[in-house]
XYZ file of C-alpha atoms in Angstrom:
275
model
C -115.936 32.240 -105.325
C -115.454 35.869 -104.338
C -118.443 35.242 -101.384
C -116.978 31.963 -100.109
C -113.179 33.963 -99.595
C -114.837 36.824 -98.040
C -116.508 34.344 -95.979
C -113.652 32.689 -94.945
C -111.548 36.366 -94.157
C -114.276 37.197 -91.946
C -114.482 34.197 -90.291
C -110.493 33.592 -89.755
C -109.823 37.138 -88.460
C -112.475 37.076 -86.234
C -110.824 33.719 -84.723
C -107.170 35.722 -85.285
C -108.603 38.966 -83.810
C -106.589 38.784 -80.641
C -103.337 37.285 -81.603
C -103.177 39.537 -84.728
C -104.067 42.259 -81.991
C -101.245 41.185 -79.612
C -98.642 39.521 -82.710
C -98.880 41.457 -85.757
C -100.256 45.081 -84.716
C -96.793 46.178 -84.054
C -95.555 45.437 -87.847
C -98.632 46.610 -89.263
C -98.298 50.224 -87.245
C -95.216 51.412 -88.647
C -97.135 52.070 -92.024
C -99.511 54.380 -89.861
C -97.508 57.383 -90.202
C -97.007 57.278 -93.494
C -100.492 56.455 -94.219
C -102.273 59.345 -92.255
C -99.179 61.811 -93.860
C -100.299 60.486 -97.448
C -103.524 60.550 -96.913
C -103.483 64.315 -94.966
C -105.812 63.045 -92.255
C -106.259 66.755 -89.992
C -108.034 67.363 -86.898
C -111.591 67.896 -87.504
C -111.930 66.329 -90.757
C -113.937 63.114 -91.575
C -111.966 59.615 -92.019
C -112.873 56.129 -92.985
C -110.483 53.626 -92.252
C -111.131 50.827 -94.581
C -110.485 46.850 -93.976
C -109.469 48.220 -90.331
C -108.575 45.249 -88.663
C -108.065 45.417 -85.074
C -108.088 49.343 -85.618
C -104.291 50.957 -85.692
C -105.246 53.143 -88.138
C -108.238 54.382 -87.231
C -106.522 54.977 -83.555
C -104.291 57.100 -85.700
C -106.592 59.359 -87.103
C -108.862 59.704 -84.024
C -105.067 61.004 -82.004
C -104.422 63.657 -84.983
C -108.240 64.354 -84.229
C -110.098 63.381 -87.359
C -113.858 62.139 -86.685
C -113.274 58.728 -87.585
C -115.288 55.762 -88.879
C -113.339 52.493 -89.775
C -115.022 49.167 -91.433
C -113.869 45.903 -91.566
C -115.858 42.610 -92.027
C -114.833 41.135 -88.912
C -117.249 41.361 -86.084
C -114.430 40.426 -83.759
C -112.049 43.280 -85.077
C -114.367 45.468 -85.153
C -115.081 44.200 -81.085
C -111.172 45.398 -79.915
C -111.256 48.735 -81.916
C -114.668 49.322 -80.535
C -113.278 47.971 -76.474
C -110.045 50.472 -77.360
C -111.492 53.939 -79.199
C -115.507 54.476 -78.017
C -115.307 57.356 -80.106
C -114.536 55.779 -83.113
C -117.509 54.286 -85.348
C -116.962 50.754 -86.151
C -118.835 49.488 -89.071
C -119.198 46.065 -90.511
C -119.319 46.183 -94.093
C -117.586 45.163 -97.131
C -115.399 48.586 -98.700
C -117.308 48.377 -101.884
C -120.695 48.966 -100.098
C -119.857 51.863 -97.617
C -123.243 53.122 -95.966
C -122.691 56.595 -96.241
C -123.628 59.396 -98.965
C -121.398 60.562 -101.994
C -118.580 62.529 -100.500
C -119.041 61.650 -97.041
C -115.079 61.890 -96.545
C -112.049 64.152 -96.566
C -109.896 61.577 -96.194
C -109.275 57.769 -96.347
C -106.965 54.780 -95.546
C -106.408 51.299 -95.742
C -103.751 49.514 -93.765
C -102.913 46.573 -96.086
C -106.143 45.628 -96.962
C -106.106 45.702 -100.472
C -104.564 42.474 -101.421
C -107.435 40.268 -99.640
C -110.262 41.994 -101.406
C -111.376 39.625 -104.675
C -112.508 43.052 -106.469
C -109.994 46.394 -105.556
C -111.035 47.712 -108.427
C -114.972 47.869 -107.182
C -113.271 48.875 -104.155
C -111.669 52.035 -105.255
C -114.779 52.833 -107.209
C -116.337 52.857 -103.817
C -113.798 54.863 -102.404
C -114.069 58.050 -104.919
C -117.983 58.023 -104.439
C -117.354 58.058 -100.840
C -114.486 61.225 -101.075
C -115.140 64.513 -101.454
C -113.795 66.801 -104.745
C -110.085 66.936 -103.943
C -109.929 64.649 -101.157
C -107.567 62.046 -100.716
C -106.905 58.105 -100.032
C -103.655 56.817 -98.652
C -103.378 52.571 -99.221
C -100.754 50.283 -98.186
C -99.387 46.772 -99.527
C -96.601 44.276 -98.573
C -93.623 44.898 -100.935
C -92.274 41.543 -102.506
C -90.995 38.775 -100.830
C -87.847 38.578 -101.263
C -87.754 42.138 -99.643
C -90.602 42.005 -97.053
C -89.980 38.994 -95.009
C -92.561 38.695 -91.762
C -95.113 36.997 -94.784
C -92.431 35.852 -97.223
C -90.538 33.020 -95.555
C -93.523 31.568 -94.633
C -94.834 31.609 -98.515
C -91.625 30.316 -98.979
C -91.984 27.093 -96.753
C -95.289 26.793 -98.425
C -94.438 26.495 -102.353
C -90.926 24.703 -101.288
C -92.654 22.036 -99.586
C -96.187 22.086 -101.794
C -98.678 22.875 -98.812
C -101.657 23.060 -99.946
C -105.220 23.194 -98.127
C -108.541 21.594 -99.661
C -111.238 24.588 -101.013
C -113.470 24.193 -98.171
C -110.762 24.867 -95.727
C -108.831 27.932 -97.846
C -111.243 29.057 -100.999
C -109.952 30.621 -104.469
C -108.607 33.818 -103.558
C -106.593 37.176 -105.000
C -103.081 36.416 -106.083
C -101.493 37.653 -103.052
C -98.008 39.268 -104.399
C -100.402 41.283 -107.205
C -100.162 44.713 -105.103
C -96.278 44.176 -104.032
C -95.990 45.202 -108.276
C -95.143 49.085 -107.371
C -96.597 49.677 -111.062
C -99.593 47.919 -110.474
C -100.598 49.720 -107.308
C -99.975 53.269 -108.646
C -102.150 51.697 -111.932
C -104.968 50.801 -109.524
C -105.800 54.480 -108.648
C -104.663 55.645 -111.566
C -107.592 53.478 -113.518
C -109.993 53.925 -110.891
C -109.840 57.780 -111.411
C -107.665 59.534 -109.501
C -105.239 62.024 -109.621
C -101.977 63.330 -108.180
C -101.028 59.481 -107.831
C -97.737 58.873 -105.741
C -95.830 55.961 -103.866
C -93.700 55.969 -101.487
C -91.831 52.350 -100.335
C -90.770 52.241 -96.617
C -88.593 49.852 -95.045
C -88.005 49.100 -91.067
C -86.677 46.349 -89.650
C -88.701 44.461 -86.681
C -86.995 43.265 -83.809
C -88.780 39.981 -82.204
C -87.030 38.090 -79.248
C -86.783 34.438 -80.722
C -87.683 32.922 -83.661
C -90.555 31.344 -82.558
C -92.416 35.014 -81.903
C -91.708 35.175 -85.505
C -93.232 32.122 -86.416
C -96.140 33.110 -83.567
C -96.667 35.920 -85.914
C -97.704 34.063 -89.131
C -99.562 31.555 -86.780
C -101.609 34.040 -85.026
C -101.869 36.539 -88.298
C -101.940 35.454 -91.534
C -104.953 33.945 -92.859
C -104.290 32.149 -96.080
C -100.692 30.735 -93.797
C -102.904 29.664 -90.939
C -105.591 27.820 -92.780
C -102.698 25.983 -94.946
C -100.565 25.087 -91.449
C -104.010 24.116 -90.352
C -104.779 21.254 -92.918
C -101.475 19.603 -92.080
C -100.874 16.600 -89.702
C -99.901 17.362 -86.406
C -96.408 15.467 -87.337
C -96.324 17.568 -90.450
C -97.038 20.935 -88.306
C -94.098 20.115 -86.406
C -91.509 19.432 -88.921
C -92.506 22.796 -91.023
C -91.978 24.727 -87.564
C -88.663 23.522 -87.111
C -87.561 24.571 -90.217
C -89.205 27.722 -89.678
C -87.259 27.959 -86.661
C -83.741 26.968 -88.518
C -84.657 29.083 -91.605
C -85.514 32.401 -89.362
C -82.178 32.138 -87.779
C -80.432 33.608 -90.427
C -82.125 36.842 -89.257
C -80.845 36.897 -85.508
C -78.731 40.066 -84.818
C -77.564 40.450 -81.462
C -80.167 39.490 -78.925
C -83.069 39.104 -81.288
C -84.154 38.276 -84.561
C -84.070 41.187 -87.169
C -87.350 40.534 -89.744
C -86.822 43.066 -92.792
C -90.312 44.745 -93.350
C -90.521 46.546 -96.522
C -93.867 48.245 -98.073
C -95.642 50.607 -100.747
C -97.728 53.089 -99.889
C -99.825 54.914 -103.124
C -101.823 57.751 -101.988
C -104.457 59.695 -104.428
C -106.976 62.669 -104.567
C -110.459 62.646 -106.164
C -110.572 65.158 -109.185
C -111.830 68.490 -108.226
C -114.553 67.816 -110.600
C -116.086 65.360 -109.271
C -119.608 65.518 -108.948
């Protein structure tokens, strides 16, 4: 099961690649600060940038002047970071088979990426073999949804209404509010041996025109939203939108609509030790 969901990331996001790009970039860089800060990404070091999407992070680094090499399994992520940064090295591989030597790194991210992987745990295994003795990894997740809103009115509309999509369109997957626990991120390094474990939870508040570039986001975005939208009826597409529409509403302040964003982000260093 864990094969046919990484199957179907890949293949989504590299249909999503340039509406996440264009839609959902701008929410997912205002954890980029806070991620290069926790991490203590420094010019001249070396930085993956794991699960790295359409590259944000990665651009990050590469401006504070790390020497940066991001991964993702999309090809067609991988294609716009690689169009945008030259200088970065863009890697397709899964982040618990990185093809570099033990303690390759000074420093690593991962720009909500944790929550699709079917095994974090083998992932931050990967990701101390791949750090050097005191070096450090910065992650970030979605807080709750009650809290974080851009995904969590659309989950929402899905469980109030029952939407469901058959296995070969949306396969088993991770439990996708598992990482908004702040316990059960900071237990995640913590388990997977690290040390100096903190968390931070930021909140911002995203400003989109009209409701329907909020609904444009999920559309053009989320994965597990789009293949589930997907496997409805035309009719049925339409009558979820509209209540989209009416639901997101209650968010317009002033000229726009004002989506509450709200995230962790644990950071952790590899034990001086460490062979």
């Amino acid at each position: 099961m864990a094969d046919d969901f990484q199957r179907f990331e890949r293949d989504v996001h590299d249909r999503l690649a340039p509406t996440y790009r264009d839609r959902f970039e701008p929410v997912t860089a205002l954890a980029v600060e806070g991620l290069l800060e926790a991490a203590g990404v420094r010019e001249g070091g070396r930085h993956g940038d794991l699960a790295a999407g359409s590259g944000v992070v990665a651009l990050g680094a590469l401006a504070k002047g790390a020497r940066v090499d991001a991964y993702d399994l999309s090809p067609g992520m991988l294609a716009i970071l690689e169009g945008r940064a030259p200088a970065i090295h863009a890697v397709a591989a899964t982040v618990d088979r990185l093809p570099v030597a033990d303690g390759h790194y000074d420093t690593l991210t991962m720009g909500f990426g944790i929550g699709h992987l079917p095994a974090p745990e083998a992932a931050v295994a990967e990701a101390l073999r791949v750090l050097r003795p005191g070096g450090r990894i910065a992650l970030s997740w979605w807080a709750d949804r009650d809290e974080n809103r851009v995904n969590g009115l659309f989950v929402d509309l899905i469980e109030e209404l029952a939407l469901s999509a058959p296995p070969e369109r949306l396969p088993p997957g991770p439990p996708i509010f598992r990482f908004a626990d702040r316990k059960a991120l900071v237990r995640l390094l913590d388990d997977g041996g690290f040390v100096d474990v903190c968390l931070e939870t930021l909140a911002f508040r995203h400003v989109v025109p009209a409701a329907a570039d909020w609904w444009a986001i999920g559309r053009g975005a989320f994965a597990r939203v789009s293949a589930i939208l997907d496997a409805q009826s035309p009719e049925a597409q339409e009558r979820i939108r509209m209540l989209f529409l009416e639901r997101a509403e209650a968010y317009r302040d002033g000229d726009g609509i004002g989506i509450p964003i709200r995230f962790h982000v644990v950071s952790g260093s590899a034990p001086m030790g460490q062979a």
